[in-house]
Tab-separated table of C-alpha atoms and ligand atoms in Angstrom:
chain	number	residue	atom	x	y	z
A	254	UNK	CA	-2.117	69.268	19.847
A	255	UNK	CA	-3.201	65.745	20.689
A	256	UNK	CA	-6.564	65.657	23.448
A	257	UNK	CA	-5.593	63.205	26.206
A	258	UNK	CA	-8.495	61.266	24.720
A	259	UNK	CA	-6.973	60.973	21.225
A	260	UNK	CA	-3.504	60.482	23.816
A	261	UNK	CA	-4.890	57.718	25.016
A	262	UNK	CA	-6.058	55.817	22.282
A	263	UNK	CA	-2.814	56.259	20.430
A	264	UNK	CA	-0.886	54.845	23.978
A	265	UNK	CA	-3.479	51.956	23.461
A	266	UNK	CA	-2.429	51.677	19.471
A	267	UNK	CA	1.026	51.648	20.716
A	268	UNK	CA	0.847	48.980	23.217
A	269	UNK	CA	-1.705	46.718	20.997
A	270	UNK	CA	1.229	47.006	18.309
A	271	UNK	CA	3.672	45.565	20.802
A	272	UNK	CA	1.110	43.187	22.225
A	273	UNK	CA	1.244	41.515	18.722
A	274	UNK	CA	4.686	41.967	17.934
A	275	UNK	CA	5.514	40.022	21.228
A	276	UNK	CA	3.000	37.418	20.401
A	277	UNK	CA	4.575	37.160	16.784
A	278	UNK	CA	8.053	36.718	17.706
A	279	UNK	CA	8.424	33.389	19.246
A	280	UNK	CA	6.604	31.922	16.727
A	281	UNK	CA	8.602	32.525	14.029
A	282	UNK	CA	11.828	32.053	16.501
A	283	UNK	CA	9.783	28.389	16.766
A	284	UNK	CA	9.790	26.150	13.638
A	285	UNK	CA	11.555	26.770	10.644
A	286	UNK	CA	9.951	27.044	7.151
A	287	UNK	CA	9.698	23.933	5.313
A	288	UNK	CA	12.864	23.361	2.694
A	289	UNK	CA	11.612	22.292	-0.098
A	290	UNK	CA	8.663	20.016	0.889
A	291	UNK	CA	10.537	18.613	3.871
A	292	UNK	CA	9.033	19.935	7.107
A	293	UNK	CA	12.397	21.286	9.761
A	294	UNK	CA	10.926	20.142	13.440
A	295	UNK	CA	12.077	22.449	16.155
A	296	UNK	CA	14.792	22.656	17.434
A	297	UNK	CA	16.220	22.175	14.243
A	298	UNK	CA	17.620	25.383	12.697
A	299	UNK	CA	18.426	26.182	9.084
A	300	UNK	CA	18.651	30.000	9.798
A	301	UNK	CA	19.203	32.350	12.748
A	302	UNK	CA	16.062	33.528	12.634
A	303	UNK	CA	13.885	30.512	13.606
A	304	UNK	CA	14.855	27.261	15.268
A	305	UNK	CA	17.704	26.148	18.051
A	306	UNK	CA	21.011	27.497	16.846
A	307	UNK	CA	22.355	24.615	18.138
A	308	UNK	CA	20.560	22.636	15.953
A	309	UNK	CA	21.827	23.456	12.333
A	310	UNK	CA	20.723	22.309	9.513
A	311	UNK	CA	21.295	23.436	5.805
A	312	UNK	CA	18.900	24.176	3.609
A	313	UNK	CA	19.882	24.677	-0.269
A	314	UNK	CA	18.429	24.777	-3.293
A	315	UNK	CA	14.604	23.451	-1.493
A	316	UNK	CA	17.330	20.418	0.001
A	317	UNK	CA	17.798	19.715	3.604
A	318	UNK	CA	21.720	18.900	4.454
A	319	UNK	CA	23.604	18.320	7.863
A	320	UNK	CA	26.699	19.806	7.795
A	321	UNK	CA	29.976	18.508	9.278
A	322	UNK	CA	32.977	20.244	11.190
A	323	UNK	CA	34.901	19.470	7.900
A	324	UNK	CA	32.368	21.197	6.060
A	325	UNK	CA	30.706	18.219	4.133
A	326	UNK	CA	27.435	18.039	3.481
A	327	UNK	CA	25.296	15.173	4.281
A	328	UNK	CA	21.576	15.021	2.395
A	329	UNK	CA	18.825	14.463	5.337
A	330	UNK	CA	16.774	11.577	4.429
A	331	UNK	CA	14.375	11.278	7.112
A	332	UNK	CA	13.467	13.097	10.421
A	333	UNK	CA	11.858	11.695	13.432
A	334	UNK	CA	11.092	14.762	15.719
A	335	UNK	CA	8.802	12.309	18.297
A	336	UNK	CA	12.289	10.320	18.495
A	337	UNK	CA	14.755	12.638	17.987
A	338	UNK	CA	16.147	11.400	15.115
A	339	UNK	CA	17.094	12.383	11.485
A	340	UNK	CA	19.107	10.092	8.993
A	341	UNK	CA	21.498	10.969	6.973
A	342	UNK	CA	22.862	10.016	3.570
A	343	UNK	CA	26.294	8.063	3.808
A	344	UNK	CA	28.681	9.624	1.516
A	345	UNK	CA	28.995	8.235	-2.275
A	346	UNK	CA	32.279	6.598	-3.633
A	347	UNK	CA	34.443	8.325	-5.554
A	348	UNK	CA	33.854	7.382	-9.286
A	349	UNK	CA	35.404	3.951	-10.758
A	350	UNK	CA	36.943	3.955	-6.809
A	351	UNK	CA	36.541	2.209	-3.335
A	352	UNK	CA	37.013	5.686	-1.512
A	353	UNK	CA	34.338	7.973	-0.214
A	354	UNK	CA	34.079	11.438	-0.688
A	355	UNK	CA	34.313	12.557	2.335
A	356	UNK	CA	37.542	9.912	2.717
A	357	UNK	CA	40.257	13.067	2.875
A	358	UNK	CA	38.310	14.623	5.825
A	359	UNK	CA	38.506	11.654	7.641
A	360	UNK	CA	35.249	10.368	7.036
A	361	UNK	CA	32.023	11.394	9.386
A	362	UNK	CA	32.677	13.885	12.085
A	363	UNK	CA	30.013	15.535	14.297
A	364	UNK	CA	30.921	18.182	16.291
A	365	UNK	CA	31.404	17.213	19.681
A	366	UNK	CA	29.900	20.452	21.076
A	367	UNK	CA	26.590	20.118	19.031
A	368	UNK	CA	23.751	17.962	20.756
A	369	UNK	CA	23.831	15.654	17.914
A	370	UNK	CA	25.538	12.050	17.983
A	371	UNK	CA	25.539	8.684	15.714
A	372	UNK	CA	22.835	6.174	17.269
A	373	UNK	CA	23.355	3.429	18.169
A	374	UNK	CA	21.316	1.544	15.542
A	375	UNK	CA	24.030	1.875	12.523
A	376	UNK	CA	25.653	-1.130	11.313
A	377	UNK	CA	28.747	0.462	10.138
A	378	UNK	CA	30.241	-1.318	6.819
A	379	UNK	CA	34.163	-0.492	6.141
A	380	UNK	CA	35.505	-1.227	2.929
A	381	UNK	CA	38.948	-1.464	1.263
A	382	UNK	CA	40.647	-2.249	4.318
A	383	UNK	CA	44.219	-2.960	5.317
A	384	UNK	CA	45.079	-5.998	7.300
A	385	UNK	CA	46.615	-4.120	10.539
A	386	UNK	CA	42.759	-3.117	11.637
A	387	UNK	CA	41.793	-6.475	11.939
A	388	UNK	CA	42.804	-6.386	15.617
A	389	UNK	CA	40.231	-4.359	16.173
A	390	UNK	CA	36.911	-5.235	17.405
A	391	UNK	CA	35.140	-5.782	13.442
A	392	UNK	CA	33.706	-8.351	11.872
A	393	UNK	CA	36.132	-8.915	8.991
A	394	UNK	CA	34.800	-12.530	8.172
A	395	UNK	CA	33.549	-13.929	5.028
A	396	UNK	CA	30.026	-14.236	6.635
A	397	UNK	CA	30.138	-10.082	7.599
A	398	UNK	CA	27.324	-8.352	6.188
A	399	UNK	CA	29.548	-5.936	3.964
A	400	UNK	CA	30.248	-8.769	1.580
A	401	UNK	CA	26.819	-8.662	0.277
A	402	UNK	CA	27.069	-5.054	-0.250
A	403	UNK	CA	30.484	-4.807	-1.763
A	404	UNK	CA	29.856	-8.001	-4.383
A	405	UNK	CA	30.157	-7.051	-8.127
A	406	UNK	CA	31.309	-3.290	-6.795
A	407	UNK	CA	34.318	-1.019	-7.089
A	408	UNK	CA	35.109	-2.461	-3.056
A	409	UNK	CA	35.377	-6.052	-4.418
A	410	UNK	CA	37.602	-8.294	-3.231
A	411	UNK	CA	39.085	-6.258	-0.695
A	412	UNK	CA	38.812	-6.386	2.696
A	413	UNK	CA	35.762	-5.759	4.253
A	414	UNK	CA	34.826	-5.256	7.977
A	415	UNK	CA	31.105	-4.214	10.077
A	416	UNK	CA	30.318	-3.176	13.171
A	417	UNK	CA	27.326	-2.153	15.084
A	418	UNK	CA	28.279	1.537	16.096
A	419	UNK	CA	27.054	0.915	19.711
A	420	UNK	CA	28.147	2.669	23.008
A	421	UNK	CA	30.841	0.797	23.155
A	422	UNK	CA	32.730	2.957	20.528
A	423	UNK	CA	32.429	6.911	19.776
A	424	UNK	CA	28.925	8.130	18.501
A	425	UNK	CA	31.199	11.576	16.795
A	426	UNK	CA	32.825	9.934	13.875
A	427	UNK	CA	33.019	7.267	11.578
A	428	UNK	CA	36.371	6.990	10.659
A	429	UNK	CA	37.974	6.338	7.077
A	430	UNK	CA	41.341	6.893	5.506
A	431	UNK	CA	44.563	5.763	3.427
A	432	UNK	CA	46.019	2.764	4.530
A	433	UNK	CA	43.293	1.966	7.367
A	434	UNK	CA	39.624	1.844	5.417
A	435	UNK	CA	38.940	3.749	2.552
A	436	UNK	CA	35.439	3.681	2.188
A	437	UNK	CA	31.930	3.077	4.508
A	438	UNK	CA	28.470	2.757	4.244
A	439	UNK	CA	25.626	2.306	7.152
A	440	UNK	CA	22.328	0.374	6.925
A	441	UNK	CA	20.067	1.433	10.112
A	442	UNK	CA	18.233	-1.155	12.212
A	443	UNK	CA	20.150	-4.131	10.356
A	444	UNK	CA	18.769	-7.723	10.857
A	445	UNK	CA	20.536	-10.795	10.144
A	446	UNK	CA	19.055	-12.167	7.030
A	447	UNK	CA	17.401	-9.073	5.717
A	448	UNK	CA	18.103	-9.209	2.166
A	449	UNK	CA	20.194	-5.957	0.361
A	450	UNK	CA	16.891	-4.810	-1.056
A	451	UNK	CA	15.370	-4.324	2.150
A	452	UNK	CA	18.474	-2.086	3.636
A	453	UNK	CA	17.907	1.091	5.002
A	454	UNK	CA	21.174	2.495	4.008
A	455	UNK	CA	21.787	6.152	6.217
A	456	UNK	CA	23.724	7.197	9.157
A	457	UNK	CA	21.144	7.231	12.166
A	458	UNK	CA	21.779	10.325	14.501
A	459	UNK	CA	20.046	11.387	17.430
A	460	UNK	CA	19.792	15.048	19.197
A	461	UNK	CA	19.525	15.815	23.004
A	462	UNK	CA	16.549	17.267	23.722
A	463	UNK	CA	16.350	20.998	24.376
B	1856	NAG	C1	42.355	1.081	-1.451
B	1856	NAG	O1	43.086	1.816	-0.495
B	1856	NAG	C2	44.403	2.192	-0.914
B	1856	NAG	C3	45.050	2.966	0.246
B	1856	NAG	O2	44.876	2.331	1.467
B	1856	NAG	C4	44.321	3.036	-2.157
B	1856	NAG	O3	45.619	3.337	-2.611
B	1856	NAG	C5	43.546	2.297	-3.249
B	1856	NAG	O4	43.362	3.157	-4.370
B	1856	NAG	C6	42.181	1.880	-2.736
B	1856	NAG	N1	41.506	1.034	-3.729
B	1856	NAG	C7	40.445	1.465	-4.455
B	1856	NAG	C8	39.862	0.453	-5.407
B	1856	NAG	O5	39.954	2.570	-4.341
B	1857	NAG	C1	30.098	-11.809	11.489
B	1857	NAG	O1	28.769	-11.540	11.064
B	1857	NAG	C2	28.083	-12.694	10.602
B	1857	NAG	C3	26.745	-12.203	10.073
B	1857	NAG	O2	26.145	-11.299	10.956
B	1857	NAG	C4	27.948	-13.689	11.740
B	1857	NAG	O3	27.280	-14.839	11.290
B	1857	NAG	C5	29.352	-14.049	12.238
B	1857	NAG	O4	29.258	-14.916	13.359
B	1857	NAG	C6	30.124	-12.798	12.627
B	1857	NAG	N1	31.500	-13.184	12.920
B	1857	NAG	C7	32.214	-12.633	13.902
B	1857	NAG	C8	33.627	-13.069	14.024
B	1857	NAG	O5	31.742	-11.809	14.682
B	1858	NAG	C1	23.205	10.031	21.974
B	1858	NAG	O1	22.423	11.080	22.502
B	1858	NAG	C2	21.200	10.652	23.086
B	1858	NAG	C3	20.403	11.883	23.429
B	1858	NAG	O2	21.159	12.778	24.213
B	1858	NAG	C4	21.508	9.763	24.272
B	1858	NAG	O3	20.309	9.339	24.872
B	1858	NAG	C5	22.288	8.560	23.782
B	1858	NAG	O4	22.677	7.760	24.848
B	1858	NAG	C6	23.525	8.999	23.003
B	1858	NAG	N1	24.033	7.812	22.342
B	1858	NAG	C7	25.324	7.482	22.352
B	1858	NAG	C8	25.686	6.232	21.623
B	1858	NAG	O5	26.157	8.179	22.925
């Protein structure tokens, strides 16, 4: 038989233990572990366990990846948690081919029902495309930015068209397929004159705060 003293003390191990549990919980339901050396800013999720799980990420193999409706996986170049903003690798081009990867999914999708959207600091480059889309709002002349980038490449010589993905146009998709564009590539924060060296190629997105 227990003493009340010796009751007591054990009631007060008992309670310390949850004390500390408590306190230990939501931190580790706070920021994710690194992946890899790259540091996962809160709300940003890679597991259940820690994070916003409306904020997924993927981590594999120590690599951070945002990953689309269409399940494609997009390599996370950069994140700006003071902004709210990560970039993302556009897709590459099929071998010996003017046609992303990602071109039979329909390009770039976001999830509408994620916090997440494109910002509106992409230039969005088209390539390969066919002549009905120049009725749309593009810049499809021989001065458009996406002839420097497609001369001496697969896209050469086909029509080209950019556009500044502002709010004027959906911030869920950038859209690619047979017989419209085949192809695309972004440079963030694009300025007239900036030479091809100095591109920041990447899709810009933003999150809504918590
Ligand atoms: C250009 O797009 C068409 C379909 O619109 C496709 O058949 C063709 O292979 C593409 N060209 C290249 C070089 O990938
Ligand atoms: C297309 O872009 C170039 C370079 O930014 C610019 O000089 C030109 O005026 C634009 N043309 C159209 C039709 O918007
Ligand atoms: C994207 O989301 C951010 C944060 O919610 C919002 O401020 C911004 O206006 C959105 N941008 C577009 C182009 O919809």
């Amino acid at each position: 038989m227990e003493s009340p003293k010796q009751l007591t003390s054990l009631l007060h191990f008992h309670f310390l233990f949850l004390v500390l549990c408590a306190a230990h919980r939501p931190y580790s339901a706070l920021q994710c572990p690194n992946c890899g050396y790259t540091p996962v800013p809160y709300p940003l999720s890679t597991h259940p366990s820690c994070g916003n799980p409306n904020y997924p990420l993927h981590c594999s193999q120590n690599t951070l990846f945002f990953l689309s409706p269409t399940n494609n996986l997009y390599r996370v170049q950069s994140i700006d948690p003071l902004t709210q903003r990560l970039i993302i690798s556009p897709p590459a081009f099929e071998p010996n081919s003017c046609r992303s990867l990602d071109l039979a999914s329909g390009g770039l999708l976001l999830d509408e029902s994620l916090p997440f959207n494109i910002s509106s600091r992409n230039t969005v480059m088209l390539f390969n495309c066919s002549s009905n889309i120049l009725l749309s709002p593009l810049n499809c002349s021989a001065q458009s930015p996406c002839r420097i980038f497609e001369e001496g490449g697969e896209c050469d010589g086909l029509l080209c068209c950019s556009y500044l993905k502002d709010a004027s146009m959906t911030s869920h998709r950038i859209r690619v397929r047979d017989g419209g564009c085949t192809a695309y590539t972004s440079v963030v924060a694009f300025r007239e004159g900036l030479g091809i060296e100095n591109w920041e190629f990447g899709v810009e997105l933003q999150w809504a705060p918590l």
